[in-house]
mmCIF file of C-alpha atoms in Angstrom:
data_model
loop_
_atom_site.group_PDB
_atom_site.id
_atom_site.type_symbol
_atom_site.label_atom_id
_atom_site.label_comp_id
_atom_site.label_asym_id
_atom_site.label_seq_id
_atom_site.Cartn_x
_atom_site.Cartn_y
_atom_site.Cartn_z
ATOM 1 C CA UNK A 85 -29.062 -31.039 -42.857
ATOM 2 C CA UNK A 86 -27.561 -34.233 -45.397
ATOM 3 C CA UNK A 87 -26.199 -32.596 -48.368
ATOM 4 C CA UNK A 88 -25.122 -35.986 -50.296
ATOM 5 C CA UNK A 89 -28.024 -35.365 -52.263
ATOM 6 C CA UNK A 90 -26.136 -32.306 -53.984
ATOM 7 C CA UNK A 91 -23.100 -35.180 -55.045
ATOM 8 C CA UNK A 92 -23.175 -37.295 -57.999
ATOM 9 C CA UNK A 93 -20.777 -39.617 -59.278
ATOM 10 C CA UNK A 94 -20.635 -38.427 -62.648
ATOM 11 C CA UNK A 95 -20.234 -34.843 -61.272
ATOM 12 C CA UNK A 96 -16.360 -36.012 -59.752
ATOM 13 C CA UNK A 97 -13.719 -35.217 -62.621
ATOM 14 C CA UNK A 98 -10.096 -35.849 -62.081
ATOM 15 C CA UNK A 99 -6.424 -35.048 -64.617
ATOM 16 C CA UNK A 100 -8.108 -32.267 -65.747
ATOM 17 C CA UNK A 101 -6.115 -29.433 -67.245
ATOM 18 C CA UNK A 102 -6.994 -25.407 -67.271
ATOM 19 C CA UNK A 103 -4.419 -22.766 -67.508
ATOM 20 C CA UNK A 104 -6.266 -20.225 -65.244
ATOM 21 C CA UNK A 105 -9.627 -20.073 -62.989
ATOM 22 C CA UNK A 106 -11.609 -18.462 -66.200
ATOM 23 C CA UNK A 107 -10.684 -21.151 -68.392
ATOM 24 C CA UNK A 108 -11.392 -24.035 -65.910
ATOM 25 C CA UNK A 109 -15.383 -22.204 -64.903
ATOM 26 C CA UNK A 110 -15.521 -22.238 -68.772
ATOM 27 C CA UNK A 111 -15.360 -25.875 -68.592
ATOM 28 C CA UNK A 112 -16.815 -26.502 -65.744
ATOM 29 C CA UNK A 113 -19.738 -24.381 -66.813
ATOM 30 C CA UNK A 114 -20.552 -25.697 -70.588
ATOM 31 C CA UNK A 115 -20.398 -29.425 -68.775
ATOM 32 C CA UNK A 116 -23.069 -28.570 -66.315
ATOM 33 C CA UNK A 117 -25.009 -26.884 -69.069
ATOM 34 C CA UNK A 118 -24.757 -29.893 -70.764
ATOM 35 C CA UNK A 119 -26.094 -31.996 -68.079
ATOM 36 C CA UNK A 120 -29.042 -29.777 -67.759
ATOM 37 C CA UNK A 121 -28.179 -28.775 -64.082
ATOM 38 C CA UNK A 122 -27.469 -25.186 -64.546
ATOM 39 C CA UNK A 123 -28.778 -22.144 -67.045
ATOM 40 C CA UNK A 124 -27.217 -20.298 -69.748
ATOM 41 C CA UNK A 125 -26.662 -17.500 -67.349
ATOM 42 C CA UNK A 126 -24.383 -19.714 -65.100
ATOM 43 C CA UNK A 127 -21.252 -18.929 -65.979
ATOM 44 C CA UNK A 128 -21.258 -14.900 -66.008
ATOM 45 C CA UNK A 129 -23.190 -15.538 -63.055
ATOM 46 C CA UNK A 130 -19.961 -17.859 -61.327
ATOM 47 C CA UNK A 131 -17.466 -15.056 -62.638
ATOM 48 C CA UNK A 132 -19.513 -12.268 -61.079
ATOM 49 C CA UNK A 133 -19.891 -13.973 -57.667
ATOM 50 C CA UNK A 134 -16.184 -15.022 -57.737
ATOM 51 C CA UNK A 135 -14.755 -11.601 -58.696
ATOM 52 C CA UNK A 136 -16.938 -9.912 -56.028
ATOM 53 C CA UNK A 137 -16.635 -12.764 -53.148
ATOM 54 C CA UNK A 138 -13.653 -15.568 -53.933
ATOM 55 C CA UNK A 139 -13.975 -18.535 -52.517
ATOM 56 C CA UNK A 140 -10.325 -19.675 -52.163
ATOM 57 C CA UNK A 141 -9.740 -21.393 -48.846
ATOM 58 C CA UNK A 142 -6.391 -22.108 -47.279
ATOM 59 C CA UNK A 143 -6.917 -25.188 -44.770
ATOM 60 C CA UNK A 144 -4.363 -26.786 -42.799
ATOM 61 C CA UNK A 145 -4.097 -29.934 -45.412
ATOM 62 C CA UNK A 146 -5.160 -28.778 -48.441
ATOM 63 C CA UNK A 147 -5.939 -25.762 -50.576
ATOM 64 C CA UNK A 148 -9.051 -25.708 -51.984
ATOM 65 C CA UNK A 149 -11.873 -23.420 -53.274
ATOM 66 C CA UNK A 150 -15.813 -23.599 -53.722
ATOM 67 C CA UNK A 151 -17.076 -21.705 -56.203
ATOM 68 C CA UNK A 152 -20.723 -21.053 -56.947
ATOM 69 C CA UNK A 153 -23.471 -18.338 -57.791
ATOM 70 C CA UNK A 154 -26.895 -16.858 -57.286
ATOM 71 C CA UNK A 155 -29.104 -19.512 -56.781
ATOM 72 C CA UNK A 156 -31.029 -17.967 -59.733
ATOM 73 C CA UNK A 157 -28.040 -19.707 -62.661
ATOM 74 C CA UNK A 158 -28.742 -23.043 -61.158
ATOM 75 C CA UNK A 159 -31.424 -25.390 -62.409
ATOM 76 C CA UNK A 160 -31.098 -28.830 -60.412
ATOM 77 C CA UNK A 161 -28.618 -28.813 -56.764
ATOM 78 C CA UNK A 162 -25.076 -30.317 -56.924
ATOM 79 C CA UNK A 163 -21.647 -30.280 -55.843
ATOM 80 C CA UNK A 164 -19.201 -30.867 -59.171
ATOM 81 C CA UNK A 165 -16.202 -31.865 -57.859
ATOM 82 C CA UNK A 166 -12.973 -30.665 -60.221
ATOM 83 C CA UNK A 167 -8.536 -32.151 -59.329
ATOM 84 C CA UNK A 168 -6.554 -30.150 -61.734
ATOM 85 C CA UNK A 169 -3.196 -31.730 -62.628
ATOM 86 C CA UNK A 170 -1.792 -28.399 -61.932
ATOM 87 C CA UNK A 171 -2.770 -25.646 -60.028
ATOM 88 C CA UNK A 172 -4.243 -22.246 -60.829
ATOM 89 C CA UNK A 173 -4.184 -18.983 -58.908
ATOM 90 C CA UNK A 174 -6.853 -18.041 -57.414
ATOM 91 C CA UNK A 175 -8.154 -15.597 -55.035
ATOM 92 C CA UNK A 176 -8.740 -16.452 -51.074
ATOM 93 C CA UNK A 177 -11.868 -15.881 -49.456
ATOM 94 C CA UNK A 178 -11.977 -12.893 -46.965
ATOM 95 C CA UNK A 179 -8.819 -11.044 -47.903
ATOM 96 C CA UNK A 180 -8.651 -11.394 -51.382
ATOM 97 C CA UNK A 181 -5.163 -12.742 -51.450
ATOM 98 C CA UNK A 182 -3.541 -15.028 -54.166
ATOM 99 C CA UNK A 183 -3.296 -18.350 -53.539
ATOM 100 C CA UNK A 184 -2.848 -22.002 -55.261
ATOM 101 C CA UNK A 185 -5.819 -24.677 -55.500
ATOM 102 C CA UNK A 186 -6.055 -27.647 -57.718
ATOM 103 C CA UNK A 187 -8.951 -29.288 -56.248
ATOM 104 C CA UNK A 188 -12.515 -27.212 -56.662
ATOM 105 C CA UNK A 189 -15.732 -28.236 -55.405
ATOM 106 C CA UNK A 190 -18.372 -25.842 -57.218
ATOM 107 C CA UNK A 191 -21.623 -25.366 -55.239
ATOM 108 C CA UNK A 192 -24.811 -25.493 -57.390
ATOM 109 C CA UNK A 193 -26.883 -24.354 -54.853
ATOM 110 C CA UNK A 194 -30.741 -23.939 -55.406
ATOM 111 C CA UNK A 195 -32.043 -23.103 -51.850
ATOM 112 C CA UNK A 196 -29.871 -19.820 -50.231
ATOM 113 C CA UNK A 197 -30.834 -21.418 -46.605
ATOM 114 C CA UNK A 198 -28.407 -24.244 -47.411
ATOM 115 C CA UNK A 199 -25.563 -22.392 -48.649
ATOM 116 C CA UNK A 200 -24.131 -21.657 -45.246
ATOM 117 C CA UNK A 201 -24.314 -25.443 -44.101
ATOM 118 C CA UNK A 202 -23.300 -27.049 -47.301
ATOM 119 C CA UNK A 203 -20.048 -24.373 -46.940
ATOM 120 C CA UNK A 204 -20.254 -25.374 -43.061
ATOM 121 C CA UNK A 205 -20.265 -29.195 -43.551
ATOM 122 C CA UNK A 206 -17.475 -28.907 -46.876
ATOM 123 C CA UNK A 207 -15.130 -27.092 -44.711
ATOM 124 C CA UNK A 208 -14.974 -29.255 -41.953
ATOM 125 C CA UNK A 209 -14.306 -32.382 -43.825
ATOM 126 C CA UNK A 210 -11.297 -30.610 -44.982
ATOM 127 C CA UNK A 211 -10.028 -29.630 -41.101
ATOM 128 C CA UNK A 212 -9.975 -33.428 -41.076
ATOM 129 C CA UNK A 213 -6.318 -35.025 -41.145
ATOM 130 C CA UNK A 214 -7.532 -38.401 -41.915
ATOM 131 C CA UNK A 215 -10.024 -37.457 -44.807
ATOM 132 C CA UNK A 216 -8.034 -35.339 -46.728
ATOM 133 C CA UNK A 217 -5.150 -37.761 -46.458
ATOM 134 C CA UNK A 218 -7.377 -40.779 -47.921
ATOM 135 C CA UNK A 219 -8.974 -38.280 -50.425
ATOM 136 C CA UNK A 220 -5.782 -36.699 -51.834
ATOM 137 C CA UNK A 221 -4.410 -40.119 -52.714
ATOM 138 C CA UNK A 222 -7.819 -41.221 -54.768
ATOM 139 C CA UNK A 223 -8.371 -40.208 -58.353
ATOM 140 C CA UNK A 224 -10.803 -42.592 -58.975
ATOM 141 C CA UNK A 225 -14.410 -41.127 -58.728
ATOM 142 C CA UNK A 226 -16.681 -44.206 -56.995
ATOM 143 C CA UNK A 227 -13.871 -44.082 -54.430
ATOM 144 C CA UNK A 228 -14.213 -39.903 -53.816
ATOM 145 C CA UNK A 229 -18.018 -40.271 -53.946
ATOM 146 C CA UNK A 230 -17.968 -43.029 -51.037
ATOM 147 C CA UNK A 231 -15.134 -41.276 -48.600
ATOM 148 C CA UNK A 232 -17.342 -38.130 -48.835
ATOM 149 C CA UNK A 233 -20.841 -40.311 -48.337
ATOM 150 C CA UNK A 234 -19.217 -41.983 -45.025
ATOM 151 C CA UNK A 235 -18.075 -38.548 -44.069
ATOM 152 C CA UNK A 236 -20.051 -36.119 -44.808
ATOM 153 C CA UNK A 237 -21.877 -34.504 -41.939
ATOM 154 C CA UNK A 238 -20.204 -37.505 -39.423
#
């Protein structure tokens, strides 16, 4: 299944600043609300799913985590793409260990049968040595959106 549907350009925000995970879904979530792609509900909704199931992931080139909720918080699909300047703790998916990310890729995720695959298809872009190396030196959002468009599901 294609998931470059779920990516926008205008949904890929870099030099952003948080001092902690709740203050960065706070942002995250009151821009999405404002684009009219998820409900008011959305952000207790990403705190519950995170504090029950993080989604921190450790890969060999790059820390990163994919937050996201019930499918019921989200009105429209996406992938919001987030680079913090610096990084914030969060917890890692499975053990529930502490661990840094500064890039976040939050799953709006309408349909639960393509939650699996859209995890699936993120995480093996990052196994890649030559993507992540070509995406951690962009901060320029046409230039993300096209090195995930070639790559994606490739």
């Amino acid at each position: 299944m294609a998931y470059q549907h779920m990516f926008r350009k205008d949904l890929i925000a870099f030099h952003w600043t948080a001092e902690d995970e709740t203050q960065l879904f706070k942002q995250v979530a009151k821009e999405l609300l404002a684009k009219g792609l998820v409900k008011d509900s959305y952000l207790a909704g990403l705190m519950d799913r995170e504090a029950a199931f993080p989604t921190g992931l450790i890969t060999k080139y790059l820390n990163i985590a994919l937050p996201h909720c019930d499918t019921v918080h989200i009105e429209t699909p996406f992938v919001y793409l987030v680079r913090l300047e610096e990084s914030v703790t969060v917890k890692q998916m499975g053990d529930n260990q502490c661990m840094e990310a500064r890039d976040f890729f939050f799953l709006g995720i309408k349909d639960p049968a393509e939650q699996v695959g859209l995890l699936q298809a993120l995480m093996d872009l990052f196994m890649q040595e030559e993507f992540v190396a070509q995406y951690k030196q962009m901060d320029n959002a046409e230039q993300v959106y096209q090195l995930i468009m070639e790559n994606l599901n490739n």
